[in-house]
Amino acid sequence: MAIKRIKSGINGLDAKIDGGFEEGSIISIIGGPGSGKSLIGMSFLYEGLKNGQTCLFVSFEEQERDIVLDMESIGFENVRKLLEDKKFIITFNSPINFEYLGVLDLIRENKVSRVVIDSLSAISMYMDDKGKFRKFMLDLVTELKKLSVTAIVTDEQPQISDSDIMYFSGEYLSDAVIKLFYTGLGGDFDRSMQIIKMRRTNNDRSMLPMRIDKGGIYVK
Ligand SMILES: Nc1ncnc2c1ncn2[C@@H]1O[C@H](COP(=O)(O)OP(=O)(O)OP(=O)(O)O)[C@@H](O)[C@H]1O
Ligand SMILES: [Mg+2]
């Protein structure tokens, strides 16, 4: 079966990943505080919204009001109208004992095409045991795949060893892993993005300078 690609919503990225994200894939966006994880998720959903798709933002960190303001601040228009029309759905959840079954129902009932879960670190923080989180991730990824939605999951850059990252964050379960870097030094590499893996894709491997501006996120 031919791979169907969908636009990422990040200006300049699709040319570096064979035309876009694979439809139905799960993409992990990893980065430290303020590196742009949430805005990448919002840009990805906004691309779907512009094309008439129903999109879901599952938030653990920011309330709906803040998400709307974030999106408006980078020039995304009609966000409030899309919310009123139920084309854009935002749920704000407590990470304590989070159950994703409600999310699966929302996806089914509203025929959602694109989902963002922001962030996994919020959920894992309340799961004391690594095995439990691993099982949670495996189940979640399996269920999302069954529904054939394309999903972005964000994760903080863990300050622990590489083996823990693989074990704990669920990167190995995702089809794609994109890392964000933020130096705060200004200049071309103030922000950058690196595609660590993207299954079935001849992706660019270099550090891509990244910029957040009116119109969204730009990479070159
Ligand atoms: N309108 C804007 N124009 C330019 N840069 C912006 C704009 N809005 C936000 N930013 C930049 O993006 C950063 C926030 O990005 P975002 O919220 O996506 O990061 P994050 O990785 O999700 O952070 P956190 O760890 O706090 O969740 C801000 O700190 C700011 O530097
Ligand atoms: Mg965020």
mmCIF file of C-alpha atoms and ligand atoms in Angstrom:
data_model
loop_
_atom_site.group_PDB
_atom_site.id
_atom_site.type_symbol
_atom_site.label_atom_id
_atom_site.label_comp_id
_atom_site.label_asym_id
_atom_site.label_seq_id
_atom_site.Cartn_x
_atom_site.Cartn_y
_atom_site.Cartn_z
ATOM 1 C CA MET A 1 0.000 0.000 0.000
ATOM 2 C CA ALA A 2 1.383 3.402 -0.943
ATOM 3 C CA ILE A 3 2.316 5.720 1.896
ATOM 4 C CA LYS A 4 0.063 8.759 2.096
ATOM 5 C CA ARG A 5 1.801 11.926 3.271
ATOM 6 C CA ILE A 6 0.088 14.819 4.989
ATOM 7 C CA LYS A 7 1.411 18.334 5.478
ATOM 8 C CA SER A 8 3.109 18.881 8.830
ATOM 9 C CA GLY A 9 1.991 22.499 9.195
ATOM 10 C CA ILE A 10 5.614 23.527 9.853
ATOM 11 C CA ASN A 11 6.890 25.833 7.120
ATOM 12 C CA GLY A 12 9.836 24.289 5.273
ATOM 13 C CA LEU A 13 9.696 20.884 6.970
ATOM 14 C CA ASP A 14 7.768 18.834 4.412
ATOM 15 C CA ALA A 15 10.510 19.218 1.800
ATOM 16 C CA LYS A 16 12.901 17.535 4.229
ATOM 17 C CA ILE A 17 10.702 14.526 4.996
ATOM 18 C CA ASP A 18 9.580 13.232 1.586
ATOM 19 C CA GLY A 19 6.559 15.552 1.488
ATOM 20 C CA GLY A 20 5.116 15.336 4.988
ATOM 21 C CA PHE A 21 4.263 13.096 7.919
ATOM 22 C CA GLU A 22 2.972 9.641 7.086
ATOM 23 C CA GLU A 23 -0.792 9.585 7.544
ATOM 24 C CA GLY A 24 -1.687 7.516 10.598
ATOM 25 C CA SER A 25 1.769 7.804 12.162
ATOM 26 C CA ILE A 26 2.700 8.808 15.719
ATOM 27 C CA ILE A 27 5.293 11.554 16.004
ATOM 28 C CA SER A 28 7.160 12.362 19.235
ATOM 29 C CA ILE A 29 8.293 15.950 19.699
ATOM 30 C CA ILE A 30 10.963 16.164 22.382
ATOM 31 C CA GLY A 31 12.459 19.309 23.846
ATOM 32 C CA GLY A 32 13.144 21.394 26.929
ATOM 33 C CA PRO A 33 11.012 24.200 28.365
ATOM 34 C CA GLY A 34 10.062 26.833 25.794
ATOM 35 C CA SER A 35 11.621 24.902 22.910
ATOM 36 C CA GLY A 36 8.390 25.075 20.892
ATOM 37 C CA LYS A 37 6.772 21.664 21.518
ATOM 38 C CA SER A 38 3.247 22.961 22.071
ATOM 39 C CA LEU A 39 3.431 25.436 19.181
ATOM 40 C CA ILE A 40 4.513 22.632 16.848
ATOM 41 C CA GLY A 41 1.476 20.649 17.969
ATOM 42 C CA MET A 42 -0.786 23.660 17.392
ATOM 43 C CA SER A 43 0.723 24.277 13.929
ATOM 44 C CA PHE A 44 0.167 20.638 12.993
ATOM 45 C CA LEU A 45 -3.495 20.856 14.024
ATOM 46 C CA TYR A 46 -4.005 24.226 12.361
ATOM 47 C CA GLU A 47 -2.860 22.749 9.043
ATOM 48 C CA GLY A 48 -5.605 20.130 9.361
ATOM 49 C CA LEU A 49 -8.178 22.733 10.417
ATOM 50 C CA LYS A 50 -7.416 24.847 7.338
ATOM 51 C CA ASN A 51 -8.259 21.798 5.256
ATOM 52 C CA GLY A 52 -11.568 21.145 6.987
ATOM 53 C CA GLN A 53 -10.350 18.295 9.199
ATOM 54 C CA THR A 54 -11.553 17.910 12.780
ATOM 55 C CA CYS A 55 -8.610 18.209 15.168
ATOM 56 C CA LEU A 56 -8.157 17.443 18.861
ATOM 57 C CA PHE A 57 -5.710 18.964 21.357
ATOM 58 C CA VAL A 58 -5.422 16.907 24.551
ATOM 59 C CA SER A 59 -3.777 19.289 26.994
ATOM 60 C CA PHE A 60 -2.315 18.624 30.420
ATOM 61 C CA GLU A 61 -0.478 21.888 30.805
ATOM 62 C CA GLU A 62 -2.262 24.806 29.229
ATOM 63 C CA GLN A 63 -5.931 25.703 29.516
ATOM 64 C CA GLU A 64 -8.043 26.267 26.404
ATOM 65 C CA ARG A 65 -7.850 30.037 26.827
ATOM 66 C CA ASP A 66 -4.034 29.999 26.767
ATOM 67 C CA ILE A 67 -3.916 27.690 23.772
ATOM 68 C CA VAL A 68 -6.181 30.077 21.834
ATOM 69 C CA LEU A 69 -3.969 33.045 22.790
ATOM 70 C CA ASP A 70 -0.806 31.128 21.791
ATOM 71 C CA MET A 71 -2.272 30.351 18.394
ATOM 72 C CA GLU A 72 -3.489 33.891 17.819
ATOM 73 C CA SER A 73 -0.077 35.257 18.794
ATOM 74 C CA ILE A 74 1.553 33.417 15.878
ATOM 75 C CA GLY A 75 -1.126 34.654 13.505
ATOM 76 C CA PHE A 76 -3.482 31.682 13.295
ATOM 77 C CA GLU A 77 -6.917 33.063 12.443
ATOM 78 C CA ASN A 78 -10.474 31.951 13.233
ATOM 79 C CA VAL A 79 -9.425 29.715 16.125
ATOM 80 C CA ARG A 80 -12.424 30.744 18.258
ATOM 81 C CA LYS A 81 -14.852 30.121 15.396
ATOM 82 C CA LEU A 82 -13.325 26.669 14.776
ATOM 83 C CA LEU A 83 -13.839 25.889 18.475
ATOM 84 C CA GLU A 84 -17.472 27.064 18.344
ATOM 85 C CA ASP A 85 -18.070 24.911 15.276
ATOM 86 C CA LYS A 86 -16.556 21.884 17.077
ATOM 87 C CA LYS A 87 -14.033 21.450 14.272
ATOM 88 C CA PHE A 88 -11.340 22.194 16.818
ATOM 89 C CA ILE A 89 -11.648 20.402 20.152
ATOM 90 C CA ILE A 90 -9.486 21.162 23.181
ATOM 91 C CA THR A 91 -9.690 19.096 26.353
ATOM 92 C CA PHE A 92 -7.855 20.087 29.506
ATOM 93 C CA ASN A 93 -7.097 17.059 31.675
ATOM 94 C CA SER A 94 -5.583 16.291 35.016
ATOM 95 C CA PRO A 95 -2.553 14.038 34.575
ATOM 96 C CA ILE A 96 -3.389 12.189 37.785
ATOM 97 C CA ASN A 97 -4.818 8.771 36.932
ATOM 98 C CA PHE A 98 -5.426 9.883 33.368
ATOM 99 C CA GLU A 99 -7.566 7.464 31.345
ATOM 100 C CA TYR A 100 -7.276 7.774 27.587
ATOM 101 C CA LEU A 101 -10.518 5.927 26.822
ATOM 102 C CA GLY A 102 -12.389 9.251 26.776
ATOM 103 C CA VAL A 103 -9.916 10.539 24.194
ATOM 104 C CA LEU A 104 -10.562 7.503 21.984
ATOM 105 C CA ASP A 105 -14.318 8.114 22.231
ATOM 106 C CA LEU A 106 -13.872 11.765 21.252
ATOM 107 C CA ILE A 107 -11.815 10.723 18.218
ATOM 108 C CA ARG A 108 -14.463 8.221 17.103
ATOM 109 C CA GLU A 109 -17.492 10.420 17.755
ATOM 110 C CA ASN A 110 -16.081 13.476 16.003
ATOM 111 C CA LYS A 111 -14.165 11.713 13.213
ATOM 112 C CA VAL A 112 -10.950 13.379 14.322
ATOM 113 C CA SER A 113 -8.059 13.286 11.821
ATOM 114 C CA ARG A 114 -5.234 14.891 13.814
ATOM 115 C CA VAL A 115 -4.491 14.653 17.541
ATOM 116 C CA VAL A 116 -1.939 16.283 19.830
ATOM 117 C CA ILE A 117 -1.184 15.005 23.329
ATOM 118 C CA ASP A 118 0.699 17.671 25.292
ATOM 119 C CA SER A 119 2.569 16.305 27.203
ATOM 120 C CA LEU A 120 3.571 12.760 28.071
ATOM 121 C CA SER A 121 5.917 14.033 30.746
ATOM 122 C CA ALA A 122 2.918 15.388 32.645
ATOM 123 C CA ILE A 123 1.375 11.905 32.637
ATOM 124 C CA SER A 124 4.546 9.969 33.387
ATOM 125 C CA MET A 125 5.251 12.224 36.362
ATOM 126 C CA TYR A 126 2.272 10.656 38.118
ATOM 127 C CA MET A 127 3.162 7.079 37.203
ATOM 128 C CA ASP A 128 5.748 6.050 39.749
ATOM 129 C CA ASP A 129 6.591 2.830 38.021
ATOM 130 C CA LYS A 130 8.318 2.727 34.635
ATOM 131 C CA GLY A 131 6.668 -0.536 33.620
ATOM 132 C CA LYS A 132 3.260 1.018 34.123
ATOM 133 C CA PHE A 133 4.099 3.976 31.916
ATOM 134 C CA ARG A 134 5.549 1.718 29.251
ATOM 135 C CA LYS A 135 2.342 -0.314 29.178
ATOM 136 C CA PHE A 136 0.281 2.881 29.098
ATOM 137 C CA MET A 137 2.258 4.108 26.069
ATOM 138 C CA LEU A 138 2.061 0.796 24.262
ATOM 139 C CA ASP A 139 -1.723 0.635 24.736
ATOM 140 C CA LEU A 140 -2.181 4.260 23.728
ATOM 141 C CA VAL A 141 -0.090 3.920 20.557
ATOM 142 C CA THR A 142 -1.904 0.692 19.613
ATOM 143 C CA GLU A 143 -5.317 2.293 20.048
ATOM 144 C CA LEU A 144 -4.387 5.459 18.133
ATOM 145 C CA LYS A 145 -3.088 3.295 15.269
ATOM 146 C CA LYS A 146 -6.364 1.392 15.144
ATOM 147 C CA LEU A 147 -8.240 4.675 14.694
ATOM 148 C CA SER A 148 -5.804 5.739 11.925
ATOM 149 C CA VAL A 149 -5.370 9.249 13.276
ATOM 150 C CA THR A 150 -2.086 11.059 12.849
ATOM 151 C CA ALA A 151 -0.831 12.063 16.287
ATOM 152 C CA ILE A 152 1.832 14.243 17.834
ATOM 153 C CA VAL A 153 2.878 13.486 21.390
ATOM 154 C CA THR A 154 5.163 15.936 23.148
ATOM 155 C CA ASP A 155 7.712 15.103 25.801
ATOM 156 C CA GLU A 156 10.142 17.120 27.908
ATOM 157 C CA GLN A 157 13.790 16.413 27.327
ATOM 158 C CA PRO A 158 14.535 14.137 30.272
ATOM 159 C CA GLN A 159 17.569 15.018 32.330
ATOM 160 C CA ILE A 160 18.532 11.381 32.697
ATOM 161 C CA SER A 161 20.624 8.833 30.860
ATOM 162 C CA ASP A 162 19.958 7.804 27.247
ATOM 163 C CA SER A 163 18.847 4.319 28.209
ATOM 164 C CA ASP A 164 16.258 5.819 30.547
ATOM 165 C CA ILE A 165 15.017 8.074 27.768
ATOM 166 C CA MET A 166 14.360 5.074 25.560
ATOM 167 C CA TYR A 167 12.800 3.126 28.360
ATOM 168 C CA PHE A 168 10.752 5.824 29.922
ATOM 169 C CA SER A 169 9.574 8.236 27.254
ATOM 170 C CA GLY A 170 8.170 5.882 24.660
ATOM 171 C CA GLU A 171 10.230 7.297 21.779
ATOM 172 C CA TYR A 172 10.882 3.794 20.564
ATOM 173 C CA LEU A 173 7.140 3.264 20.072
ATOM 174 C CA SER A 174 6.678 6.322 17.865
ATOM 175 C CA ASP A 175 7.096 6.226 14.100
ATOM 176 C CA ALA A 176 9.008 9.478 14.220
ATOM 177 C CA VAL A 177 11.075 11.389 16.763
ATOM 178 C CA ILE A 178 11.897 15.069 16.351
ATOM 179 C CA LYS A 179 14.114 16.856 18.860
ATOM 180 C CA LEU A 180 13.975 20.576 19.498
ATOM 181 C CA PHE A 181 16.935 22.592 20.770
ATOM 182 C CA TYR A 182 16.850 26.059 22.246
ATOM 183 C CA THR A 183 20.080 27.816 23.198
ATOM 184 C CA GLY A 184 18.693 31.280 23.955
ATOM 185 C CA LEU A 185 21.803 32.712 22.303
ATOM 186 C CA GLY A 186 20.110 34.352 19.332
ATOM 187 C CA GLY A 187 21.326 34.015 15.756
ATOM 188 C CA ASP A 188 20.707 31.234 13.266
ATOM 189 C CA PHE A 189 20.889 28.405 15.755
ATOM 190 C CA ASP A 190 18.979 30.057 18.592
ATOM 191 C CA ARG A 191 16.389 27.388 17.901
ATOM 192 C CA SER A 192 16.877 24.233 15.906
ATOM 193 C CA MET A 193 15.206 20.971 15.098
ATOM 194 C CA GLN A 194 16.656 17.549 14.350
ATOM 195 C CA ILE A 195 14.781 14.585 12.939
ATOM 196 C CA ILE A 196 16.112 11.634 14.930
ATOM 197 C CA LYS A 197 14.049 9.023 13.184
ATOM 198 C CA MET A 198 11.189 8.852 10.743
ATOM 199 C CA ARG A 199 10.190 5.384 9.663
ATOM 200 C CA ARG A 200 9.771 4.797 5.916
ATOM 201 C CA THR A 201 11.211 8.240 5.178
ATOM 202 C CA ASN A 202 14.491 9.472 3.724
ATOM 203 C CA ASN A 203 14.634 12.330 6.196
ATOM 204 C CA ASP A 204 17.135 15.139 6.490
ATOM 205 C CA ARG A 205 19.561 14.361 9.325
ATOM 206 C CA SER A 206 21.114 17.744 9.932
ATOM 207 C CA MET A 207 20.358 20.402 12.530
ATOM 208 C CA LEU A 208 17.705 22.577 10.958
ATOM 209 C CA PRO A 209 17.612 26.202 12.127
ATOM 210 C CA MET A 210 14.130 26.969 13.401
ATOM 211 C CA ARG A 211 12.234 30.209 13.964
ATOM 212 C CA ILE A 212 8.905 31.032 15.614
ATOM 213 C CA ASP A 213 7.203 34.016 14.039
ATOM 214 C CA LYS A 214 3.935 35.337 12.598
ATOM 215 C CA GLY A 215 2.651 32.551 10.383
ATOM 216 C CA GLY A 216 3.944 29.799 12.654
ATOM 217 C CA ILE A 217 7.134 27.779 12.771
ATOM 218 C CA TYR A 218 9.771 27.964 10.093
ATOM 219 C CA VAL A 219 12.684 25.606 9.452
ATOM 220 C CA LYS A 220 15.317 25.874 6.756
HETATM 221 N N1 LIG B 1 4.183 35.015 18.854
HETATM 222 C C1 LIG B 1 5.415 34.563 19.054
HETATM 223 N N2 LIG B 1 6.447 35.018 18.322
HETATM 224 C C2 LIG B 1 7.695 34.570 18.508
HETATM 225 N N3 LIG B 1 8.031 33.633 19.419
HETATM 226 C C3 LIG B 1 7.038 33.148 20.178
HETATM 227 C C4 LIG B 1 5.685 33.567 20.031
HETATM 228 N N4 LIG B 1 4.924 32.895 20.913
HETATM 229 C C5 LIG B 1 5.764 32.098 21.585
HETATM 230 N N5 LIG B 1 7.032 32.244 21.153
HETATM 231 C C6 LIG B 1 8.207 31.532 21.662
HETATM 232 O O1 LIG B 1 7.844 30.170 21.861
HETATM 233 C C7 LIG B 1 8.101 29.780 23.192
HETATM 234 C C8 LIG B 1 6.999 28.885 23.703
HETATM 235 O O2 LIG B 1 6.847 27.787 22.854
HETATM 236 P P1 LIG B 1 6.036 26.533 23.368
HETATM 237 O O3 LIG B 1 5.008 26.925 24.339
HETATM 238 O O4 LIG B 1 5.601 25.799 22.163
HETATM 239 O O5 LIG B 1 7.199 25.740 24.085
HETATM 240 P P2 LIG B 1 7.091 24.370 24.888
HETATM 241 O O6 LIG B 1 8.256 23.565 24.448
HETATM 242 O O7 LIG B 1 5.747 23.801 24.713
HETATM 243 O O8 LIG B 1 7.318 24.885 26.371
HETATM 244 P P3 LIG B 1 6.835 24.261 27.763
HETATM 245 O O9 LIG B 1 7.915 23.349 28.179
HETATM 246 O O10 LIG B 1 6.702 25.451 28.612
HETATM 247 O O11 LIG B 1 5.535 23.574 27.540
HETATM 248 C C9 LIG B 1 8.110 31.032 23.992
HETATM 249 O O12 LIG B 1 8.949 30.897 25.119
HETATM 250 C C10 LIG B 1 8.645 32.070 23.000
HETATM 251 O O13 LIG B 1 10.046 32.078 23.023
HETATM 252 MG MG MG B 2 4.238 23.336 26.080
#
